[in-house]
Structures are given as C-alpha cells and as structure tokens.
PDB file of C-alpha atoms in Angstrom:
ATOM      1  CA  MET Z   9     -11.333 -15.371  30.885  1.00 85.00           C
ATOM      2  CA  LYS Z  10     -11.020 -14.601  27.223  1.00 90.00           C
ATOM      3  CA  TYR Z  11      -8.423 -14.092  24.553  1.00 94.00           C
ATOM      4  CA  LYS Z  12      -8.899 -11.544  21.798  1.00 95.00           C
ATOM      5  CA  ILE Z  13      -7.544 -12.616  18.426  1.00 97.00           C
ATOM      6  CA  ARG Z  14      -6.962 -10.277  15.502  1.00 96.00           C
ATOM      7  CA  PRO Z  15      -5.616 -10.955  11.997  1.00 95.00           C
ATOM      8  CA  GLY Z  16      -1.856 -10.513  11.800  1.00 90.00           C
ATOM      9  CA  ALA Z  17      -1.528  -9.556  15.477  1.00 85.00           C
ATOM     10  CA  LYS Z  18      -0.566 -11.227  18.734  1.00 90.00           C
ATOM     11  CA  MET Z  19      -3.310 -12.828  20.745  1.00 96.00           C
ATOM     12  CA  GLN Z  20      -4.279 -10.731  23.722  1.00 96.00           C
ATOM     13  CA  TRP Z  21      -5.867 -11.278  27.126  1.00 94.00           C
ATOM     14  CA  CYS Z  22      -7.337  -9.070  29.820  1.00 90.00           C
ATOM     15  CA  GLU Z  23      -6.425  -9.542  33.510  1.00 84.00           C
ATOM     16  CA  GLY Z  24      -9.455  -9.894  35.749  1.00 82.00           C
ATOM     17  CA  LEU Z  25     -11.934 -10.479  32.975  1.00 85.00           C
ATOM     18  CA  ASN Z  26     -14.477 -13.025  34.115  1.00 81.00           C
ATOM     19  CA  SER Z  27     -18.107 -13.848  33.421  1.00 80.00           C
ATOM     20  CA  THR Z  28     -19.369 -11.344  36.042  1.00 88.00           C
ATOM     21  CA  VAL Z  29     -17.374  -8.489  34.474  1.00 87.00           C
ATOM     22  CA  VAL Z  30     -18.601  -9.480  31.012  1.00 83.00           C
ATOM     23  CA  ARG Z  31     -22.228  -9.550  32.224  1.00 88.00           C
ATOM     24  CA  ILE Z  32     -21.999  -6.130  33.948  1.00 92.00           C
ATOM     25  CA  MET Z  33     -20.246  -4.590  30.906  1.00 89.00           C
ATOM     26  CA  ASP Z  34     -22.971  -6.041  28.693  1.00 87.00           C
ATOM     27  CA  GLU Z  35     -25.703  -4.662  30.924  1.00 94.00           C
ATOM     28  CA  GLN Z  36     -24.013  -1.201  30.749  1.00 93.00           C
ATOM     29  CA  GLY Z  37     -23.670  -1.400  26.963  1.00 91.00           C
ATOM     30  CA  ARG Z  38     -19.844  -1.241  27.250  1.00 91.00           C
ATOM     31  CA  ALA Z  39     -17.598  -3.077  24.813  1.00 87.00           C
ATOM     32  CA  LEU Z  40     -14.996  -5.596  25.984  1.00 87.00           C
ATOM     33  CA  SER Z  41     -12.613  -3.977  23.485  1.00 83.00           C
ATOM     34  CA  ASP Z  42     -12.576  -0.889  25.758  1.00 85.00           C
ATOM     35  CA  LEU Z  43     -10.669  -2.848  28.403  1.00 89.00           C
ATOM     36  CA  ASP Z  44      -6.878  -2.875  28.632  1.00 90.00           C
ATOM     37  CA  TRP Z  45      -5.714  -5.879  26.653  1.00 93.00           C
ATOM     38  CA  ILE Z  46      -2.191  -7.322  27.057  1.00 95.00           C
ATOM     39  CA  ASP Z  47      -0.224  -9.235  24.391  1.00 96.00           C
ATOM     40  CA  ALA Z  48      -0.180 -12.905  25.198  1.00 95.00           C
ATOM     41  CA  GLU Z  49       2.671 -15.367  24.745  1.00 92.00           C
ATOM     42  CA  GLN Z  50       0.192 -17.789  23.150  1.00 89.00           C
ATOM     43  CA  GLU Z  51       0.446 -17.789  19.378  1.00 90.00           C
ATOM     44  CA  LEU Z  52      -2.634 -17.890  17.168  1.00 94.00           C
ATOM     45  CA  THR Z  53      -2.831 -21.280  15.476  1.00 91.00           C
ATOM     46  CA  PRO Z  54      -5.211 -22.587  12.853  1.00 91.00           C
ATOM     47  CA  ALA Z  55      -6.828 -24.830  15.498  1.00 90.00           C
ATOM     48  CA  ILE Z  56      -7.456 -21.833  17.818  1.00 94.00           C
ATOM     49  CA  LEU Z  57      -8.920 -19.846  14.901  1.00 96.00           C
ATOM     50  CA  ALA Z  58     -11.128 -22.819  14.057  1.00 94.00           C
ATOM     51  CA  VAL Z  59     -12.567 -22.839  17.563  1.00 94.00           C
ATOM     52  CA  ALA Z  60     -12.948 -19.085  17.558  1.00 96.00           C
ATOM     53  CA  LEU Z  61     -14.923 -19.160  14.311  1.00 97.00           C
ATOM     54  CA  ARG Z  62     -17.291 -21.703  15.824  1.00 96.00           C
ATOM     55  CA  HIS Z  63     -17.612 -20.469  19.431  1.00 95.00           C
ATOM     56  CA  GLY Z  64     -16.217 -16.922  19.494  1.00 95.00           C
ATOM     57  CA  GLN Z  65     -17.775 -13.556  20.057  1.00 92.00           C
ATOM     58  CA  ILE Z  66     -17.380 -10.590  17.717  1.00 93.00           C
ATOM     59  CA  ALA Z  67     -15.055  -7.799  18.923  1.00 91.00           C
ATOM     60  CA  ASP Z  68     -14.674  -4.446  17.206  1.00 89.00           C
ATOM     61  CA  ASP Z  69     -11.211  -5.372  15.993  1.00 92.00           C
ATOM     62  CA  GLY Z  70     -11.176  -9.142  16.267  1.00 95.00           C
ATOM     63  CA  ILE Z  71     -12.891 -12.141  17.922  1.00 96.00           C
ATOM     64  CA  PHE Z  72     -13.041 -13.086  21.554  1.00 94.00           C
ATOM     65  CA  VAL Z  73     -12.503 -16.754  22.354  1.00 94.00           C
ATOM     66  CA  ASP Z  74     -12.738 -18.446  25.773  1.00 92.00           C
ATOM     67  CA  MET Z  75      -9.426 -19.307  27.372  1.00 92.00           C
ATOM     68  CA  ALA Z  76     -10.839 -22.709  28.317  1.00 90.00           C
ATOM     69  CA  ASP Z  77     -11.422 -23.525  24.629  1.00 92.00           C
ATOM     70  CA  VAL Z  78      -7.864 -22.467  23.777  1.00 92.00           C
ATOM     71  CA  GLN Z  79      -6.561 -24.613  26.615  1.00 90.00           C
ATOM     72  CA  THR Z  80      -8.473 -27.597  25.251  1.00 89.00           C
ATOM     73  CA  VAL Z  81      -6.847 -27.197  21.845  1.00 86.00           C
ATOM     74  CA  ASN Z  82      -3.416 -26.728  23.489  1.00 85.00           C
ATOM     75  CA  GLU Z  83      -3.846 -29.915  25.529  1.00 81.00           C
ATOM     76  CA  VAL Z  84      -4.042 -31.909  22.290  1.00 73.00           C
ATOM     77  CA  ASP Z  85      -0.770 -30.380  21.096  1.00 68.00           C
ATOM     78  CA  SER Z  86       0.854 -31.037  24.513  1.00 64.00           C
ATOM     79  CA  ALA Z  87      -0.304 -34.649  24.629  1.00 60.00           C
ATOM     80  CA  LEU Z  88       1.012 -35.277  21.113  1.00 58.00           C
ATOM     81  CA  SER Z  89       4.352 -33.651  21.994  1.00 59.00           C
ATOM     82  CA  ALA Z  90       4.672 -35.645  25.198  1.00 55.00           C
ATOM     83  CA  ALA Z  91       3.891 -38.945  23.392  1.00 55.00           C
ATOM     84  CA  GLY Z  92       6.425 -38.117  20.708  1.00 56.00           C
ATOM     85  CA  GLU Z  93       9.066 -37.232  23.281  1.00 55.00           C
ATOM     86  CA  LEU Z  94       8.516 -40.467  25.183  1.00 58.00           C
ATOM     87  CA  GLN Z  95       8.911 -42.434  21.989  1.00 59.00           C
ATOM     88  CA  ARG Z  96      12.127 -40.569  21.183  1.00 58.00           C
ATOM     89  CA  ILE Z  97      13.584 -41.190  24.699  1.00 57.00           C
ATOM     90  CA  ASN Z  98      12.785 -44.879  24.513  1.00 60.00           C
ATOM     91  CA  ARG Z  99      14.220 -45.150  20.993  1.00 63.00           C
ATOM     92  CA  GLU Z 100      17.433 -43.298  21.823  1.00 67.00           C
ATOM     93  CA  ASN Z 101      17.946 -44.878  25.264  1.00 66.00           C
ATOM     94  CA  PRO Z 102      16.959 -48.520  25.043  1.00 62.00           C
ATOM     95  CA  SER Z 103      18.349 -49.198  28.527  1.00 60.00           C
ATOM     96  CA  MET Z 104      15.815 -46.718  30.023  1.00 55.00           C
ATOM     97  CA  LYS Z 105      12.766 -48.520  28.621  1.00 55.00           C
ATOM     98  CA  ASN Z 106      12.303 -50.615  31.748  1.00 52.00           C
ATOM     99  CA  LEU Z 107      12.457 -47.478  33.942  1.00 50.00           C
ATOM    100  CA  HIS Z 108       9.557 -45.989  32.064  1.00 51.00           C
ATOM    101  CA  GLU Z 109       7.363 -49.051  31.828  1.00 55.00           C
ATOM    102  CA  PRO Z 110       6.829 -48.389  28.149  1.00 51.00           C
ATOM    103  CA  GLY Z 111       3.673 -50.462  27.784  1.00 54.00           C
ATOM    104  CA  ARG Z 112       2.015 -48.700  30.727  1.00 50.00           C
ATOM    105  CA  LEU Z 113       3.171 -45.204  29.683  1.00 51.00           C
ATOM    106  CA  SER Z 114       1.936 -45.905  26.152  1.00 59.00           C
ATOM    107  CA  GLU Z 115      -1.489 -46.776  27.525  1.00 58.00           C
ATOM    108  CA  VAL Z 116      -1.550 -43.622  29.676  1.00 54.00           C
ATOM    109  CA  SER Z 117      -0.366 -41.486  26.718  1.00 64.00           C
ATOM    110  CA  ALA Z 118      -2.991 -43.044  24.465  1.00 67.00           C
ATOM    111  CA  ASP Z 119      -5.747 -42.577  27.089  1.00 70.00           C
ATOM    112  CA  THR Z 120      -4.731 -38.947  27.719  1.00 65.00           C
ATOM    113  CA  LEU Z 121      -4.580 -38.189  24.007  1.00 67.00           C
ATOM    114  CA  LYS Z 122      -7.942 -39.844  23.421  1.00 73.00           C
ATOM    115  CA  THR Z 123      -9.553 -37.782  26.223  1.00 72.00           C
ATOM    116  CA  VAL Z 124      -8.210 -34.412  25.143  1.00 71.00           C
ATOM    117  CA  GLN Z 125      -8.736 -35.156  21.469  1.00 72.00           C
ATOM    118  CA  GLY Z 126     -12.363 -35.993  22.260  1.00 75.00           C
ATOM    119  CA  ARG Z 127     -12.848 -32.669  23.985  1.00 77.00           C
ATOM    120  CA  ALA Z 128     -11.251 -30.795  21.054  1.00 72.00           C
ATOM    121  CA  ASP Z 129     -13.293 -32.786  18.502  1.00 80.00           C
ATOM    122  CA  ARG Z 130     -16.537 -31.791  20.286  1.00 84.00           C
ATOM    123  CA  LEU Z 131     -15.532 -28.123  20.044  1.00 78.00           C
ATOM    124  CA  LEU Z 132     -14.807 -28.503  16.325  1.00 85.00           C
ATOM    125  CA  GLU Z 133     -18.002 -30.464  15.539  1.00 90.00           C
ATOM    126  CA  ALA Z 134     -19.906 -27.188  15.466  1.00 92.00           C
ATOM    127  CA  ASP Z 135     -20.261 -25.421  12.137  1.00 95.00           C
ATOM    128  CA  VAL Z 136     -18.277 -22.280  11.469  1.00 96.00           C
ATOM    129  CA  ARG Z 137     -20.607 -19.361  12.244  1.00 97.00           C
ATOM    130  CA  PRO Z 138     -20.969 -17.338   9.006  1.00 97.00           C
ATOM    131  CA  GLU Z 139     -21.056 -13.990  10.888  1.00 98.00           C
ATOM    132  CA  LEU Z 140     -17.747 -14.788  12.610  1.00 97.00           C
ATOM    133  CA  GLU Z 141     -16.119 -15.913   9.366  1.00 97.00           C
ATOM    134  CA  GLU Z 142     -17.317 -12.801   7.524  1.00 97.00           C
ATOM    135  CA  HIS Z 143     -16.151 -10.556  10.362  1.00 98.00           C
ATOM    136  CA  TRP Z 144     -12.696 -12.201  10.354  1.00 98.00           C
ATOM    137  CA  LYS Z 145     -12.366 -11.796   6.594  1.00 97.00           C
ATOM    138  CA  ASN Z 146     -13.561  -8.182   6.764  1.00 97.00           C
ATOM    139  CA  LEU Z 147     -10.756  -7.509   9.227  1.00 97.00           C
ATOM    140  CA  GLY Z 148      -8.256  -8.923   6.664  1.00 96.00           C
ATOM    141  CA  GLY Z 149      -8.053 -12.430   8.111  1.00 96.00           C
ATOM    142  CA  SER Z 150      -7.819 -15.641   6.147  1.00 94.00           C
ATOM    143  CA  VAL Z 151      -9.618 -18.875   6.939  1.00 93.00           C
ATOM    144  CA  ASP Z 152      -7.652 -20.971   4.410  1.00 88.00           C
ATOM    145  CA  LEU Z 153      -5.674 -22.855   7.076  1.00 76.00           C
ATOM    146  CA  VAL Z 154      -8.577 -23.433   9.438  1.00 78.00           C
ATOM    147  CA  VAL Z 155      -8.901 -27.135  10.407  1.00 52.00           C
TER     148      VAL Z 155
END
C-alpha cells in the first residue's frame, strides 16, 4: 500500500492498492495518480517527507511513499510518546510505581525505542534522491524542515 503526499495538501491513500496492482498498472502504462485517492487522517510530517525523498516514487502531483515506511516513522513517535507518558504517570502517581515495575517497563520501553529507532535510522541513512527533491520543489514544496 502507498500514500501519496503533495505539498500543502492532506496525505492520501488508495484502497486495494498493492504490489500486484502497481505491477499491472505499470505494465499497462497507467499512472497510479489515475486511481481514486482518499484523504488520510495521517498528517505529513518532516520525518515522513524525509523518507519519501529517499525512498519515494514520483507521482504527477506529488510523491508516493510506502505505507510500511510511514508506519516505521510513526512507531518511533509512538514509542517516544509511550515512554514519556509512563514517566509522567510514575512521576504524578508515586504509589503506582510498584504496579508498573518501573525498572522493567523502562527496559522494555528503551528496547522498543531502540528497535524502532534503528529501523527508522536505516530508512534515513540513504541519501535524498535529487530527482525527488527537485520534483517536490517544482510542485511548490519545501525541504527546509526535512530531518
């Protein structure tokens, strides 16, 4: 599955779009942009744009990015939020610390964060592809906030 990102617009996705559909459309010379794209709840973030500029695919009016790559970036944000929430709960409710086994949960949180951060780092190790950056800028997009 893929998202389509466009400067200044909501991210979009296409129901039923999988690698087989992409291959068949490619063989037939049809553009993925011709499909019915639906606005997504997912917001475009600098981290998602950074991944798209490294691993994306040019669309007529934007860039396609794999949902799995977006999910990897989102997992880092989720792990950071969960770790912060756990710290807040333990700080505000000292009597609950024993219920949560703070040492063990901290280890689990750290391990989870390390794992998802490692996957995200591997995605971001690649160089920005000049053709994707140029395409994004030609569409009116900015890369100033890209991580």
